[in-house]
mmCIF file of C-alpha atoms in Angstrom:
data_model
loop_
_atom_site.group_PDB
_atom_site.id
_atom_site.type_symbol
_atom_site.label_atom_id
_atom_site.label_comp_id
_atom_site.label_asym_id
_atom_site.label_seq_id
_atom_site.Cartn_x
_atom_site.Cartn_y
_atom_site.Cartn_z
ATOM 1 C CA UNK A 1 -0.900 -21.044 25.515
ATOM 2 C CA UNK A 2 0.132 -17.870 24.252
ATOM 3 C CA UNK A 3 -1.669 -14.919 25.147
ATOM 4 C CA UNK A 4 -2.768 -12.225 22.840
ATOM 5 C CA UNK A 5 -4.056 -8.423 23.168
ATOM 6 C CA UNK A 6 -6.758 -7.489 22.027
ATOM 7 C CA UNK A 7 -7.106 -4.475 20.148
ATOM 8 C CA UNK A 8 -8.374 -1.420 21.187
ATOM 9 C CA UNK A 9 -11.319 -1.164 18.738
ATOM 10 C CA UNK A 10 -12.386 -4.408 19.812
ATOM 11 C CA UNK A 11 -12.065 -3.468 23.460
ATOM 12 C CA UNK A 12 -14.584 -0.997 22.867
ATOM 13 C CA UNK A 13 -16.940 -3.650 21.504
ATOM 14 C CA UNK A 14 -17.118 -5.540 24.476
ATOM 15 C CA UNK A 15 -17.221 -3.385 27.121
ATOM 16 C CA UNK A 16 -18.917 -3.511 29.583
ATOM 17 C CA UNK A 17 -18.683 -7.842 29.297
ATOM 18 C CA UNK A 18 -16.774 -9.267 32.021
ATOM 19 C CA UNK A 19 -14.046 -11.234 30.242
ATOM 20 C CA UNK A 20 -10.624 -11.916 29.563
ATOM 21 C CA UNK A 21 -8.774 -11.204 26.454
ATOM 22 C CA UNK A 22 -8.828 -14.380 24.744
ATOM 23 C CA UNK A 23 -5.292 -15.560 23.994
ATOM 24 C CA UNK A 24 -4.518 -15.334 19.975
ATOM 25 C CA UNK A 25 -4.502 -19.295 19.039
ATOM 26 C CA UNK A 26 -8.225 -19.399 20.102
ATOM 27 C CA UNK A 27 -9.307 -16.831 17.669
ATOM 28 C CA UNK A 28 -7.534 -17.518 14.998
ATOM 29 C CA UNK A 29 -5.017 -20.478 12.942
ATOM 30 C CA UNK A 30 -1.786 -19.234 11.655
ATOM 31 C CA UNK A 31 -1.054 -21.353 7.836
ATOM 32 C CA UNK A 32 1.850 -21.109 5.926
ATOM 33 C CA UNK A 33 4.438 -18.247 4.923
ATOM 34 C CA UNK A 34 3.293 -15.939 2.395
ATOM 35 C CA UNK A 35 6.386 -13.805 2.478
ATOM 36 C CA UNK A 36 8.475 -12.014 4.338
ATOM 37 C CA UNK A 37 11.136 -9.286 4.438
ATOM 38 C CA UNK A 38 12.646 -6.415 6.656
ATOM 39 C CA UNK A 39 9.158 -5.433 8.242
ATOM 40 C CA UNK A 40 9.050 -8.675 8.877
ATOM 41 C CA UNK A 41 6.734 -11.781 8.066
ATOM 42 C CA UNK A 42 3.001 -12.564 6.729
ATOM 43 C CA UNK A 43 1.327 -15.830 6.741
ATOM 44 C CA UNK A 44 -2.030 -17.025 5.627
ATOM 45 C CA UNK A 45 -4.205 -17.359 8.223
ATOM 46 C CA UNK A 46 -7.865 -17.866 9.255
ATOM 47 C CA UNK A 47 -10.484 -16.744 11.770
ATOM 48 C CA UNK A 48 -11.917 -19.869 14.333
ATOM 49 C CA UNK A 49 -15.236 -18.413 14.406
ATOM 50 C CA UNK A 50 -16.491 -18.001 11.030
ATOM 51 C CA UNK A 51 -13.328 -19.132 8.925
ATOM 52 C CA UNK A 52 -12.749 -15.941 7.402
ATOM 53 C CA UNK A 53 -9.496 -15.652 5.406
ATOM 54 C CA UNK A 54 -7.140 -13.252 6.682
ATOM 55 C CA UNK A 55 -4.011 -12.745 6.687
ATOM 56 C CA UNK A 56 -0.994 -12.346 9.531
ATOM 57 C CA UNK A 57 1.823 -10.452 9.964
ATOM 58 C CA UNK A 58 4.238 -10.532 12.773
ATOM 59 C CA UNK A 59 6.777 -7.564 13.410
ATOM 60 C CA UNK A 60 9.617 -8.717 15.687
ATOM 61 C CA UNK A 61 9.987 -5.916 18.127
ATOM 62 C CA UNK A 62 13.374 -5.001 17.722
ATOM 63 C CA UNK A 63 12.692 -4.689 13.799
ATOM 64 C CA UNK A 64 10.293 -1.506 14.974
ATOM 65 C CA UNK A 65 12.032 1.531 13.438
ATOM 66 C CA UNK A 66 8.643 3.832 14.505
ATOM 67 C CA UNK A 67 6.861 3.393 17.975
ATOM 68 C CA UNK A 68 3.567 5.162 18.418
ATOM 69 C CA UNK A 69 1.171 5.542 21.881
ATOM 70 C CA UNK A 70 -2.646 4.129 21.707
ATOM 71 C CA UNK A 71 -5.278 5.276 23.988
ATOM 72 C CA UNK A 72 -5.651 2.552 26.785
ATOM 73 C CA UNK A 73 -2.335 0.645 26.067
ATOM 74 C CA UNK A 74 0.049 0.538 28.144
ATOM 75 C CA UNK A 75 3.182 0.333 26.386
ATOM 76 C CA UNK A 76 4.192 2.118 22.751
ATOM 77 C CA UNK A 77 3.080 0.003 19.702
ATOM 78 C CA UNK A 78 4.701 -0.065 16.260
ATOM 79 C CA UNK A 79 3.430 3.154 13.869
ATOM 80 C CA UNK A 80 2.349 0.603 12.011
ATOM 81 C CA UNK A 81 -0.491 -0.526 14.375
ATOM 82 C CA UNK A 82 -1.349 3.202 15.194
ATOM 83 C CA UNK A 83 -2.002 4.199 11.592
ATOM 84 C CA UNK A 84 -3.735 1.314 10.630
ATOM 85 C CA UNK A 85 -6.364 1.303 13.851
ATOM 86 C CA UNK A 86 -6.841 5.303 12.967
ATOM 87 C CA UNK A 87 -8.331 4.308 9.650
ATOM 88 C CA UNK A 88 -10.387 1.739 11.169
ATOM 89 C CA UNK A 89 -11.677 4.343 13.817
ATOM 90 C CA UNK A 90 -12.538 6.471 10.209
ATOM 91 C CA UNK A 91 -14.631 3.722 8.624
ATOM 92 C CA UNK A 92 -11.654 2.180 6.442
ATOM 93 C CA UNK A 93 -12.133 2.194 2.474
ATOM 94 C CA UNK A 94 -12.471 -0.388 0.233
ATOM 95 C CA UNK A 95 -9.145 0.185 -1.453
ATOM 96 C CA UNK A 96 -7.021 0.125 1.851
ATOM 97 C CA UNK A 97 -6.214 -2.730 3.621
ATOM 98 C CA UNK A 98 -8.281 -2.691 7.079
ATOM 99 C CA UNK A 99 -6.841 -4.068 9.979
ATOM 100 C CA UNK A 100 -9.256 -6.363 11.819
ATOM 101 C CA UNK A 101 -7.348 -7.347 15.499
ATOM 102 C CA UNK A 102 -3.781 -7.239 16.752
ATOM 103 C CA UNK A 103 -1.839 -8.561 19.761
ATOM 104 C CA UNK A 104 1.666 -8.613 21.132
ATOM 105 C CA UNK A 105 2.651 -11.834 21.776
ATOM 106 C CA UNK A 106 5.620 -12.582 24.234
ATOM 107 C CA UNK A 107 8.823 -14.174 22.623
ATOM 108 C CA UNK A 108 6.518 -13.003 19.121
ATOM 109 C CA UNK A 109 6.851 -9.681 19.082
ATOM 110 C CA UNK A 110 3.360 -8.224 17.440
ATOM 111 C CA UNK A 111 0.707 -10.313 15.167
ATOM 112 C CA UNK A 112 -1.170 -7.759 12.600
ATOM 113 C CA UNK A 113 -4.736 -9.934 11.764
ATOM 114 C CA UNK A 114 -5.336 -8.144 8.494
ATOM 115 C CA UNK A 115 -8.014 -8.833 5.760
ATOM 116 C CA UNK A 116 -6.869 -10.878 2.632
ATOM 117 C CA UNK A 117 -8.767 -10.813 -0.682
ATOM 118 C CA UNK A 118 -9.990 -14.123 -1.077
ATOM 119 C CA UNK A 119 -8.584 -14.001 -4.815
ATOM 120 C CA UNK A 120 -5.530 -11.610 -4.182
ATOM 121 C CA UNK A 121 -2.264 -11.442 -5.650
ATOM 122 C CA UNK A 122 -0.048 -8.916 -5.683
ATOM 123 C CA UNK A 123 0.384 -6.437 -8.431
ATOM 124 C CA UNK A 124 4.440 -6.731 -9.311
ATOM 125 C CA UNK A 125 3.277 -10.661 -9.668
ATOM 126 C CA UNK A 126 0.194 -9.638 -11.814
ATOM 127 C CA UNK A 127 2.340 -7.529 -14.194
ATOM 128 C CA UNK A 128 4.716 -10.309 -14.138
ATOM 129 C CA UNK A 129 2.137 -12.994 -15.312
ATOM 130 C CA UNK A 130 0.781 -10.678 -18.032
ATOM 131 C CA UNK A 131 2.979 -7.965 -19.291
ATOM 132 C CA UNK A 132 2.360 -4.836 -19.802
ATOM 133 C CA UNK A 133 -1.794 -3.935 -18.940
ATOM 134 C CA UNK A 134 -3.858 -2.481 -21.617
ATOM 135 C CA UNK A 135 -4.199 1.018 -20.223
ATOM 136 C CA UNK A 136 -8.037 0.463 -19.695
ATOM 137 C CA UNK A 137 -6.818 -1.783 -16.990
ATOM 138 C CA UNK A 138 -4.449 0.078 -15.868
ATOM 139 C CA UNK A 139 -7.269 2.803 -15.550
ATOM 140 C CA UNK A 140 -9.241 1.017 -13.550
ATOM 141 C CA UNK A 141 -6.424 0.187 -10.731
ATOM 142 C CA UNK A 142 -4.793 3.649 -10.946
ATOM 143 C CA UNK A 143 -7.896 5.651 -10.053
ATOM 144 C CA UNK A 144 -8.392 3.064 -7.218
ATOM 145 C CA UNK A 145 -5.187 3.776 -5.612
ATOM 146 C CA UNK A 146 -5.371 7.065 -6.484
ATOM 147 C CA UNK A 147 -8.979 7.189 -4.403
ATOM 148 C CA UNK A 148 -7.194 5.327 -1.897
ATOM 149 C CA UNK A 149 -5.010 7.817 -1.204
ATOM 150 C CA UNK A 150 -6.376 10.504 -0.924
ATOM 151 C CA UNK A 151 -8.438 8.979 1.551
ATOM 152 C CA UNK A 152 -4.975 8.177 3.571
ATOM 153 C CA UNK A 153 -3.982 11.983 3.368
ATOM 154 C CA UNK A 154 -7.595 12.893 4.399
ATOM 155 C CA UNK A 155 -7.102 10.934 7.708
ATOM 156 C CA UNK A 156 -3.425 12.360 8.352
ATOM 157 C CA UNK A 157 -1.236 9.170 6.929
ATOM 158 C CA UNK A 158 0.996 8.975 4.686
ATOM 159 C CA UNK A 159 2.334 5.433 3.105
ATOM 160 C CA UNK A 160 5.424 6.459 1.504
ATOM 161 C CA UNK A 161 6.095 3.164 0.239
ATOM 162 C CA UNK A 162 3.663 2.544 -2.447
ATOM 163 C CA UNK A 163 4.971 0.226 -5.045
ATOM 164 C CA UNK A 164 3.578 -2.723 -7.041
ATOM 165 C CA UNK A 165 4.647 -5.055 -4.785
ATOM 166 C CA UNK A 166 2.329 -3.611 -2.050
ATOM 167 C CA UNK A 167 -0.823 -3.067 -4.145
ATOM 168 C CA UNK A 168 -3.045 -6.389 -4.043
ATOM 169 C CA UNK A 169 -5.382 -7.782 -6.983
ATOM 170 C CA UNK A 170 -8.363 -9.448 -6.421
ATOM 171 C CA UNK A 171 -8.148 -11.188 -10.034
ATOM 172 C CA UNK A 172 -12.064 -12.179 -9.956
ATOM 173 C CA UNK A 173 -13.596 -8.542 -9.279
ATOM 174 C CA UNK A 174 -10.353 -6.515 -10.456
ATOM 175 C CA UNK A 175 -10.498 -4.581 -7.247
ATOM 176 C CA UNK A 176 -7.457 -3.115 -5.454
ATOM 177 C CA UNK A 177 -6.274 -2.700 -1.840
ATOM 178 C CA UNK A 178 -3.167 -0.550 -1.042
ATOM 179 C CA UNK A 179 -0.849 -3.068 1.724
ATOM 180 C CA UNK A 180 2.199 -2.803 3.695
ATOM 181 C CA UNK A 181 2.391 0.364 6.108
ATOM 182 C CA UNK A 182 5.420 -0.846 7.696
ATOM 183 C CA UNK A 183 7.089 2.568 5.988
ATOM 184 C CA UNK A 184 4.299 4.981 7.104
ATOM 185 C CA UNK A 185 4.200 7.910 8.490
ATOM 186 C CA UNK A 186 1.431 10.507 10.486
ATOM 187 C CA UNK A 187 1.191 13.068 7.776
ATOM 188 C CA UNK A 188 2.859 16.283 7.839
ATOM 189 C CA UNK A 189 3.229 19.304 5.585
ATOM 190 C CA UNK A 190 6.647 20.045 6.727
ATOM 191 C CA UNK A 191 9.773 17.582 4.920
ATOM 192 C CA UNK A 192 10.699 14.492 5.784
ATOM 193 C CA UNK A 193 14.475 13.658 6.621
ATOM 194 C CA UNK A 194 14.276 9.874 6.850
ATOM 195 C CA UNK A 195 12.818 7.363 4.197
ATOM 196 C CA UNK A 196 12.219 3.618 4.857
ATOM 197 C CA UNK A 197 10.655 2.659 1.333
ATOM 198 C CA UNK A 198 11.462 1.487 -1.859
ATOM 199 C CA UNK A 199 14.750 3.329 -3.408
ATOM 200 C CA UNK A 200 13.609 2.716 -7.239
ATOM 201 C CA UNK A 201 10.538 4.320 -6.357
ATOM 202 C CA UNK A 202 12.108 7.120 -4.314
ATOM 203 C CA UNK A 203 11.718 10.758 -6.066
ATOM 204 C CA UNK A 204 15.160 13.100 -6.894
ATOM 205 C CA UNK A 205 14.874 15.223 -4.143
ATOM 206 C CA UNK A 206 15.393 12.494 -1.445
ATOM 207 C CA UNK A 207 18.798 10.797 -3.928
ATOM 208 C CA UNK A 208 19.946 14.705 -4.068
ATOM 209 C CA UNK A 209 19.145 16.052 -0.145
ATOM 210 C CA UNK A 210 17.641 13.838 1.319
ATOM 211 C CA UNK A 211 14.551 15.246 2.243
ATOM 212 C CA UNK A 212 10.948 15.125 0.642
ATOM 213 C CA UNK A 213 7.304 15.996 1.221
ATOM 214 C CA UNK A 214 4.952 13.427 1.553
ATOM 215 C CA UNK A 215 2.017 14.443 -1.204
ATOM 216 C CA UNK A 216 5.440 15.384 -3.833
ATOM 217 C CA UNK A 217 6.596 11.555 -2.580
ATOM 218 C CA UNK A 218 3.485 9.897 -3.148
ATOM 219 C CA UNK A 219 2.747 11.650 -6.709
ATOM 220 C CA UNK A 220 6.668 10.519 -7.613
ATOM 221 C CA UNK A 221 5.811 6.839 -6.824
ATOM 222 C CA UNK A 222 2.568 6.903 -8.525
ATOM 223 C CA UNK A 223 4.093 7.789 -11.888
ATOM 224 C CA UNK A 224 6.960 5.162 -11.595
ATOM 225 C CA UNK A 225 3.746 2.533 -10.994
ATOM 226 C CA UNK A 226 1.691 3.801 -13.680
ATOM 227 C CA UNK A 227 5.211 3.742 -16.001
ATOM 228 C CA UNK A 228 5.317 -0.290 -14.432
ATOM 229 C CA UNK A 229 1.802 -1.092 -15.440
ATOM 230 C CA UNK A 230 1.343 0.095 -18.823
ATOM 231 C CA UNK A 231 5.132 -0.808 -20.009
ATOM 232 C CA UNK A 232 5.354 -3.634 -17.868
ATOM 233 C CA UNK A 233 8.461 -2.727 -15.596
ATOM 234 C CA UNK A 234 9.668 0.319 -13.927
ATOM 235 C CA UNK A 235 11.138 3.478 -15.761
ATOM 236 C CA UNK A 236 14.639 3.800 -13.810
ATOM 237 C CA UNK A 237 16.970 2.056 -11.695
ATOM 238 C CA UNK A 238 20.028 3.585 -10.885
ATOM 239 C CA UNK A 239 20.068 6.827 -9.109
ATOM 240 C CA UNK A 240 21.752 8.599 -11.781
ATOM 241 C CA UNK A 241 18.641 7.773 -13.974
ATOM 242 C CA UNK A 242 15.648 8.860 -11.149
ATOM 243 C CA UNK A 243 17.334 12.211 -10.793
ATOM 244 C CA UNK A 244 17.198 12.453 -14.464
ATOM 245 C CA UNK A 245 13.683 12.157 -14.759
ATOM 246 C CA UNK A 246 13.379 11.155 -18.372
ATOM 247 C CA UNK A 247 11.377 8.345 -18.592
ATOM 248 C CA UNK A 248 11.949 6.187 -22.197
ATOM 249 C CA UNK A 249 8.669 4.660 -23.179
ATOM 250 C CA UNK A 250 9.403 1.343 -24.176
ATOM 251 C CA UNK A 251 6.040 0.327 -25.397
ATOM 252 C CA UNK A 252 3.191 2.288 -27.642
ATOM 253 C CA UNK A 253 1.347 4.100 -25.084
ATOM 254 C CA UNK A 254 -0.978 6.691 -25.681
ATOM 255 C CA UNK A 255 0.130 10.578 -25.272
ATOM 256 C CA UNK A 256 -2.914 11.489 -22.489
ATOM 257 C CA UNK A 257 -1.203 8.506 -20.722
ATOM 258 C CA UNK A 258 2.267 10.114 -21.467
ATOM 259 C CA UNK A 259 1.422 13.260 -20.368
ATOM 260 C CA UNK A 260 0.598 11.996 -16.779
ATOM 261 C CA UNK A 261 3.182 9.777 -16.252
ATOM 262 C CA UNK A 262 5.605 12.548 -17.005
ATOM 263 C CA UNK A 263 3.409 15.298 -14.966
ATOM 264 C CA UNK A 264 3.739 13.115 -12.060
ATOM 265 C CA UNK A 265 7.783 12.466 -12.548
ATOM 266 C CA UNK A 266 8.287 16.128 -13.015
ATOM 267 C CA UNK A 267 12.147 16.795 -11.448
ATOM 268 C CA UNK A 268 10.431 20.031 -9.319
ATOM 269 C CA UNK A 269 7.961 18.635 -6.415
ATOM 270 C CA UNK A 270 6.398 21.609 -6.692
ATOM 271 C CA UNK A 271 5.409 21.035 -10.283
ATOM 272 C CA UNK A 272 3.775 17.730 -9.980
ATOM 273 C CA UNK A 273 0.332 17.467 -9.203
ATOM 274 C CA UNK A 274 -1.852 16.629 -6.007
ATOM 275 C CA UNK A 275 -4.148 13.852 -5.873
ATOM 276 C CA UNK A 276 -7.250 15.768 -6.858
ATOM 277 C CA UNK A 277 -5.648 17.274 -10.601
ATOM 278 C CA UNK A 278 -4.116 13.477 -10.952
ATOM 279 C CA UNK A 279 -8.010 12.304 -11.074
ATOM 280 C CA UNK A 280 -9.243 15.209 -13.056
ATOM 281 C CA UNK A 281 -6.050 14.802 -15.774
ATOM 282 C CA UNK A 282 -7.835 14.059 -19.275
ATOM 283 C CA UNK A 283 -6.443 10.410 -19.419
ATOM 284 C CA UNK A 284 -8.055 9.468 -16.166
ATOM 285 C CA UNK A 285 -11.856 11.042 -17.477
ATOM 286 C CA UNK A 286 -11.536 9.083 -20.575
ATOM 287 C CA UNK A 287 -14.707 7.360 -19.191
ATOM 288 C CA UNK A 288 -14.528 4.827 -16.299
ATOM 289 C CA UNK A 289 -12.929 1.426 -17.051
ATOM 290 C CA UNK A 290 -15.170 -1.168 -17.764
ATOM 291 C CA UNK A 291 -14.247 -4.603 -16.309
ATOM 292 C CA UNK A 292 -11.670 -6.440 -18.453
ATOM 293 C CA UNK A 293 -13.150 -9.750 -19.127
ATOM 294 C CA UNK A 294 -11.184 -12.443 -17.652
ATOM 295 C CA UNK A 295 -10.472 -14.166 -21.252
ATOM 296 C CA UNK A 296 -8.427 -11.188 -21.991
ATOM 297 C CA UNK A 297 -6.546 -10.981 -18.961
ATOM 298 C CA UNK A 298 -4.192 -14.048 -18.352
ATOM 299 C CA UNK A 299 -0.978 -13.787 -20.513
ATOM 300 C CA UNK A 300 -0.616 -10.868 -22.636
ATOM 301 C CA UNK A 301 1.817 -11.318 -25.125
ATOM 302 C CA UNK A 302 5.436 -9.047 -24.237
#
């Protein structure tokens, strides 16, 4: 059989108990491939003891770019593990992805056990689906990344690859959950010389020097995702165009929402704003977003 770690957190749990780490196909049944890439793959899965949905992502060890030490282990585990246990040792929040067990598995590399909406789907596929999202949808997703992120800066992590693609939908409640920290980073007020995220997405200052500062980074990215969600795609592609940083509104969107968008993909980090004036911009106090009902959600018209 093969045998599994178990994490830290859940160390703590049982101690005390005089067992062995159970190996990882007795906890838990790996299903099929929901995707995969260079941080590797993720697969439905689901817990053996209660049949929880989850899902699992394996990171082949020499795919690691960032290794990171845990108390207790051993050996270094990937960055990605680190950051995600830290915000489990915090209490997690409900628009981050929470981590529930991992193990490294020999000839396997490491298995993540993360949770999975029961009714997720990604965002770039959501936007896809629909079109553009009436900006009192949009609303209600922005502010809960927004919220999620500052919670991530609060607890010394920074994602630095946030992108539709790695914000999940749970299409029955309309809640978010921020995925993906195979790009992260420990947070850090000095720059950053190295960038493992999404190049569309990337701000001017890392095309022209490469170099950035995560909360300048993060505020970037957020405008290029609100640009995706209310115009349905993302304001620039080529390089020439992000260090322009003159977004073309292709669709009628209203000027608070304007004004943001354009705040955030300001050309000087220094003139773009932190998290906090983001959620106290007039466009985001217009009144919190009421749940769309589902009738008007599945196939806008382009």
């Amino acid at each position: 059989c093969i045998m599994g770690k178990l994490s830290s957190a859940y160390r703590q749990l049982t101690e005390g108990v005089s067992q062995l780490p159970e190996p990882f196909d007795s906890q838990y049944h790996c299903g099929a491939l929901l995707g995969s890439g260079g941080f590797g793959s993720v697969f439905s899965g689901q817990r053996l003891c209660d049949g929880l949905q989850v899902a699992i992502k394996q990171i082949s060890r020499d795919r690691v770019q960032q290794w990171a030490r845990l108390p207790g282990e051993v050996g270094p585990v990937p960055m990605e593990i680190a950051l995600l246990q830290r915000l489990v040792e915090v209490g997690g929040h409900a628009s981050v992805v929470r981590m529930l067990d991992w193990f490294e598995v020999e000839g396997r590399g490491f298995l993540l056990v993360l949770e999975r909406p029961p009714h997720g789907q990604d965002l770039f596929d959501f936007i896809t689906e629909r079109g553009a999202l009436p900006e009192r949808l949009a609303l209600r997703f922005f502010r809960q990344i927004v919220e999620g992120l500052r919670f991530l800066h609060a607890h010394g992590v920074v994602h630095r690859d946030i992108k539709d693609e790695n914000i999940v939908v749970d299409t029955r409640t309309l809640d978010v959950k921020i995925i993906d920290f195979g790009s992260g980073a420990p947070l850090k007020e000095t720059p950053y010389s190295e960038f493992e995220g999404t190049r569309v997405y990337s701000p001017p200052e890392w095309i022209v020097s490469q170099s950035y500062e995560a909360v300048p980074l993060t505020v970037w990215s957020l405008g290029v995702l609100l640009f995706d969600m209310v115009c349905g795609d993302i304001p620039f592609e080529r390089d020439q165009d992000i260090v322009g940083a003159a977004p073309v509104f292709t669709r009628r969107v209203s000027k608070e929402c304007q004004s943001l968008i354009r705040w955030c993909l300001s050309y000087r980090p220094e003139e773009r704003p932190t998290l906090e004036e983001i959620l106290s911009h007039p466009w985001m106090e217009g009144g919190e977003a009421e749940e769309e009902e589902h009738s008007s959600l599945p196939n806008q018209s382009l």
